[in-house]
Amino acid sequence: MDDTGTLFGLPLHPLLVHAVVVLVPLAVLTLLLAQFWPAARRRLGLVTPLAAVLVAALVPVTIAAGQSLASAVGPLPSVLEHERYGRMLLPWSIGLVLVATAQWGWFRWATAALRRAQRTRATTIGSALLGLAVIAVAVGNMTVLILAGHSGSRSVWDSVMS
């Protein structure tokens, strides 16, 4: 493995994975709270889109470190499966940024403007559609994260436990 994929001689990928495994659920939780709990939305403010941006920035770095580790380990079927799931997280993390940013903008400016214009139906429909997008992105991110994490842990622990 080259030096770009290590930190103090340890593979960088498992270290980065821990950050992703913590930050994705936290970003998803803030997204859900901001959507369905107005008091939390007011307190979170820019935290949700910033957490999503951090996740989206960290995922490709983690993938690159994983590629470095995979080249050292070789093309084992379990590693290839884990890599496939890991790559699936990138578009979901981008979707997380888009939805979190749209959510922040919607509740910061759009709903107030629509209410001032007395367009309550548009406000209700827009919030409902945003809620569906929030749920889809939350479920997608968590599903892929769990699949990637499970396949990664199996690729490590199956060889140790058998």
mmCIF file of C-alpha atoms in Angstrom:
data_model
loop_
_atom_site.group_PDB
_atom_site.id
_atom_site.type_symbol
_atom_site.label_atom_id
_atom_site.label_comp_id
_atom_site.label_asym_id
_atom_site.label_seq_id
_atom_site.Cartn_x
_atom_site.Cartn_y
_atom_site.Cartn_z
ATOM 1 C CA MET A 1 0.000 0.000 0.000
ATOM 2 C CA ASP A 2 1.335 3.458 -0.811
ATOM 3 C CA ASP A 3 1.924 6.088 1.870
ATOM 4 C CA THR A 4 -1.133 8.129 0.838
ATOM 5 C CA GLY A 5 -3.403 5.369 2.136
ATOM 6 C CA THR A 6 -1.833 5.165 5.589
ATOM 7 C CA LEU A 7 -1.581 7.176 8.765
ATOM 8 C CA PHE A 8 1.304 6.259 11.094
ATOM 9 C CA GLY A 9 1.589 2.976 9.228
ATOM 10 C CA LEU A 10 -2.100 2.084 9.651
ATOM 11 C CA PRO A 11 -4.552 1.929 6.754
ATOM 12 C CA LEU A 12 -6.453 5.202 6.600
ATOM 13 C CA HIS A 13 -9.701 3.648 5.381
ATOM 14 C CA PRO A 14 -10.831 2.020 8.673
ATOM 15 C CA LEU A 15 -10.098 5.266 10.508
ATOM 16 C CA LEU A 16 -12.152 7.330 8.064
ATOM 17 C CA VAL A 17 -14.948 4.779 8.067
ATOM 18 C CA HIS A 18 -15.512 5.436 11.746
ATOM 19 C CA ALA A 19 -16.063 9.124 11.012
ATOM 20 C CA VAL A 20 -18.520 8.290 8.222
ATOM 21 C CA VAL A 21 -20.369 5.774 10.392
ATOM 22 C CA VAL A 22 -20.880 8.442 13.049
ATOM 23 C CA LEU A 23 -21.518 11.483 10.829
ATOM 24 C CA VAL A 24 -24.007 9.993 8.347
ATOM 25 C CA PRO A 25 -26.529 8.992 11.037
ATOM 26 C CA LEU A 26 -26.042 12.338 12.804
ATOM 27 C CA ALA A 27 -26.615 14.271 9.576
ATOM 28 C CA VAL A 28 -29.677 12.140 8.807
ATOM 29 C CA LEU A 29 -31.002 12.678 12.332
ATOM 30 C CA THR A 30 -30.597 16.463 12.070
ATOM 31 C CA LEU A 31 -32.329 16.372 8.674
ATOM 32 C CA LEU A 32 -35.291 14.468 10.118
ATOM 33 C CA LEU A 33 -35.484 16.649 13.220
ATOM 34 C CA ALA A 34 -35.367 19.820 11.133
ATOM 35 C CA GLN A 35 -38.168 18.544 8.932
ATOM 36 C CA PHE A 36 -40.580 17.298 11.545
ATOM 37 C CA TRP A 37 -39.817 19.310 14.686
ATOM 38 C CA PRO A 38 -40.022 23.090 14.222
ATOM 39 C CA ALA A 39 -38.282 23.889 17.529
ATOM 40 C CA ALA A 40 -35.326 21.694 16.558
ATOM 41 C CA ARG A 41 -35.295 23.277 13.087
ATOM 42 C CA ARG A 42 -34.910 26.741 14.591
ATOM 43 C CA ARG A 43 -32.093 25.605 16.878
ATOM 44 C CA LEU A 44 -30.234 23.616 14.229
ATOM 45 C CA GLY A 45 -30.183 26.362 11.604
ATOM 46 C CA LEU A 46 -27.197 25.808 9.323
ATOM 47 C CA VAL A 47 -25.979 22.749 11.251
ATOM 48 C CA THR A 48 -27.937 20.357 9.041
ATOM 49 C CA PRO A 49 -26.615 21.522 5.648
ATOM 50 C CA LEU A 50 -23.091 21.897 7.078
ATOM 51 C CA ALA A 51 -23.186 18.352 8.477
ATOM 52 C CA ALA A 52 -24.369 17.113 5.084
ATOM 53 C CA VAL A 53 -21.515 18.941 3.329
ATOM 54 C CA LEU A 54 -19.030 17.388 5.757
ATOM 55 C CA VAL A 55 -20.429 13.927 5.018
ATOM 56 C CA ALA A 56 -20.320 14.516 1.255
ATOM 57 C CA ALA A 57 -16.707 15.686 1.508
ATOM 58 C CA LEU A 58 -15.663 12.773 3.704
ATOM 59 C CA VAL A 59 -17.260 9.988 1.635
ATOM 60 C CA PRO A 60 -15.022 10.361 -1.467
ATOM 61 C CA VAL A 61 -11.916 10.603 0.742
ATOM 62 C CA THR A 62 -12.977 7.395 2.471
ATOM 63 C CA ILE A 63 -13.605 5.731 -0.899
ATOM 64 C CA ALA A 64 -10.147 6.764 -2.138
ATOM 65 C CA ALA A 65 -8.532 5.382 1.023
ATOM 66 C CA GLY A 66 -10.556 2.201 0.531
ATOM 67 C CA GLN A 67 -9.257 1.857 -3.010
ATOM 68 C CA SER A 68 -5.728 2.093 -1.666
ATOM 69 C CA LEU A 69 -6.449 -0.596 0.909
ATOM 70 C CA ALA A 70 -8.235 -2.785 -1.665
ATOM 71 C CA SER A 71 -5.209 -2.669 -3.957
ATOM 72 C CA ALA A 72 -3.081 -4.001 -1.093
ATOM 73 C CA VAL A 73 -5.606 -6.682 -0.112
ATOM 74 C CA GLY A 74 -6.469 -7.811 -3.616
ATOM 75 C CA PRO A 75 -9.729 -8.454 -5.472
ATOM 76 C CA LEU A 76 -11.430 -10.673 -2.915
ATOM 77 C CA PRO A 77 -15.177 -11.149 -3.493
ATOM 78 C CA SER A 78 -16.052 -9.729 -0.066
ATOM 79 C CA VAL A 79 -13.867 -6.669 -0.670
ATOM 80 C CA LEU A 80 -15.441 -6.107 -4.093
ATOM 81 C CA GLU A 81 -18.917 -6.306 -2.553
ATOM 82 C CA HIS A 82 -17.929 -3.805 0.141
ATOM 83 C CA GLU A 83 -16.431 -1.502 -2.470
ATOM 84 C CA ARG A 84 -19.647 -1.646 -4.515
ATOM 85 C CA TYR A 85 -21.756 -0.626 -1.513
ATOM 86 C CA GLY A 86 -19.245 2.021 -0.477
ATOM 87 C CA ARG A 87 -19.422 3.657 -3.894
ATOM 88 C CA MET A 88 -23.223 3.704 -3.645
ATOM 89 C CA LEU A 89 -22.946 6.034 -0.653
ATOM 90 C CA LEU A 90 -21.476 8.876 -2.736
ATOM 91 C CA PRO A 91 -24.641 9.783 -4.693
ATOM 92 C CA TRP A 92 -26.726 9.424 -1.527
ATOM 93 C CA SER A 93 -24.403 11.783 0.344
ATOM 94 C CA ILE A 94 -24.712 14.312 -2.483
ATOM 95 C CA GLY A 95 -28.486 13.919 -2.250
ATOM 96 C CA LEU A 96 -28.193 14.584 1.475
ATOM 97 C CA VAL A 97 -26.479 17.918 0.749
ATOM 98 C CA LEU A 98 -29.062 18.895 -1.846
ATOM 99 C CA VAL A 99 -32.051 18.031 0.325
ATOM 100 C CA ALA A 100 -30.550 19.574 3.480
ATOM 101 C CA THR A 101 -29.781 22.790 1.617
ATOM 102 C CA ALA A 102 -33.225 22.857 0.018
ATOM 103 C CA GLN A 103 -34.804 22.217 3.404
ATOM 104 C CA TRP A 104 -32.856 25.035 5.042
ATOM 105 C CA GLY A 105 -33.774 27.462 2.249
ATOM 106 C CA TRP A 106 -37.401 26.342 2.202
ATOM 107 C CA PHE A 107 -37.993 26.886 5.892
ATOM 108 C CA ARG A 108 -35.813 29.992 6.086
ATOM 109 C CA TRP A 109 -37.308 31.932 3.166
ATOM 110 C CA ALA A 110 -39.887 30.140 1.045
ATOM 111 C CA THR A 111 -42.497 29.258 3.653
ATOM 112 C CA ALA A 112 -42.504 32.778 5.090
ATOM 113 C CA ALA A 113 -42.832 34.317 1.626
ATOM 114 C CA LEU A 114 -45.655 31.948 0.689
ATOM 115 C CA ARG A 115 -47.489 32.646 3.943
ATOM 116 C CA ARG A 116 -47.172 36.405 3.404
ATOM 117 C CA ALA A 117 -48.677 35.866 -0.043
ATOM 118 C CA GLN A 118 -51.426 33.787 1.617
ATOM 119 C CA ARG A 119 -50.530 30.716 -0.401
ATOM 120 C CA THR A 120 -51.072 28.186 2.370
ATOM 121 C CA ARG A 121 -51.828 25.349 -0.027
ATOM 122 C CA ALA A 122 -48.494 25.847 -1.802
ATOM 123 C CA THR A 123 -46.758 25.931 1.588
ATOM 124 C CA THR A 124 -48.428 22.696 2.641
ATOM 125 C CA ILE A 125 -47.708 20.905 -0.639
ATOM 126 C CA GLY A 126 -44.101 22.126 -0.724
ATOM 127 C CA SER A 127 -43.493 21.031 2.860
ATOM 128 C CA ALA A 128 -45.046 17.635 2.170
ATOM 129 C CA LEU A 129 -42.907 17.101 -0.934
ATOM 130 C CA LEU A 130 -39.827 18.182 0.975
ATOM 131 C CA GLY A 131 -40.780 15.748 3.737
ATOM 132 C CA LEU A 132 -40.923 12.911 1.201
ATOM 133 C CA ALA A 133 -37.492 13.892 -0.129
ATOM 134 C CA VAL A 134 -36.123 14.012 3.422
ATOM 135 C CA ILE A 135 -37.455 10.537 4.190
ATOM 136 C CA ALA A 136 -36.133 9.119 0.900
ATOM 137 C CA VAL A 137 -32.653 10.567 1.414
ATOM 138 C CA ALA A 138 -32.595 9.494 5.063
ATOM 139 C CA VAL A 139 -33.622 5.921 4.276
ATOM 140 C CA GLY A 140 -31.276 5.735 1.270
ATOM 141 C CA ASN A 141 -28.251 6.969 3.199
ATOM 142 C CA MET A 142 -28.868 4.708 6.173
ATOM 143 C CA THR A 143 -29.602 1.636 4.049
ATOM 144 C CA VAL A 144 -26.442 1.997 1.978
ATOM 145 C CA LEU A 145 -24.379 2.844 5.065
ATOM 146 C CA ILE A 146 -25.591 -0.316 6.816
ATOM 147 C CA LEU A 147 -24.993 -2.479 3.739
ATOM 148 C CA ALA A 148 -21.499 -1.057 3.242
ATOM 149 C CA GLY A 149 -20.657 -1.388 6.916
ATOM 150 C CA HIS A 150 -21.966 -4.925 7.138
ATOM 151 C CA SER A 151 -20.121 -6.074 4.024
ATOM 152 C CA GLY A 152 -16.935 -4.357 5.211
ATOM 153 C CA SER A 153 -17.053 -5.950 8.633
ATOM 154 C CA ARG A 154 -17.798 -9.337 7.076
ATOM 155 C CA SER A 155 -14.812 -8.991 4.765
ATOM 156 C CA VAL A 156 -12.591 -8.409 7.805
ATOM 157 C CA TRP A 157 -14.123 -10.678 10.393
ATOM 158 C CA ASP A 158 -15.053 -13.690 8.244
ATOM 159 C CA SER A 159 -11.369 -14.373 7.634
ATOM 160 C CA VAL A 160 -10.562 -13.946 11.336
ATOM 161 C CA MET A 161 -13.468 -16.006 12.668
ATOM 162 C CA SER A 162 -13.215 -18.939 10.253
#
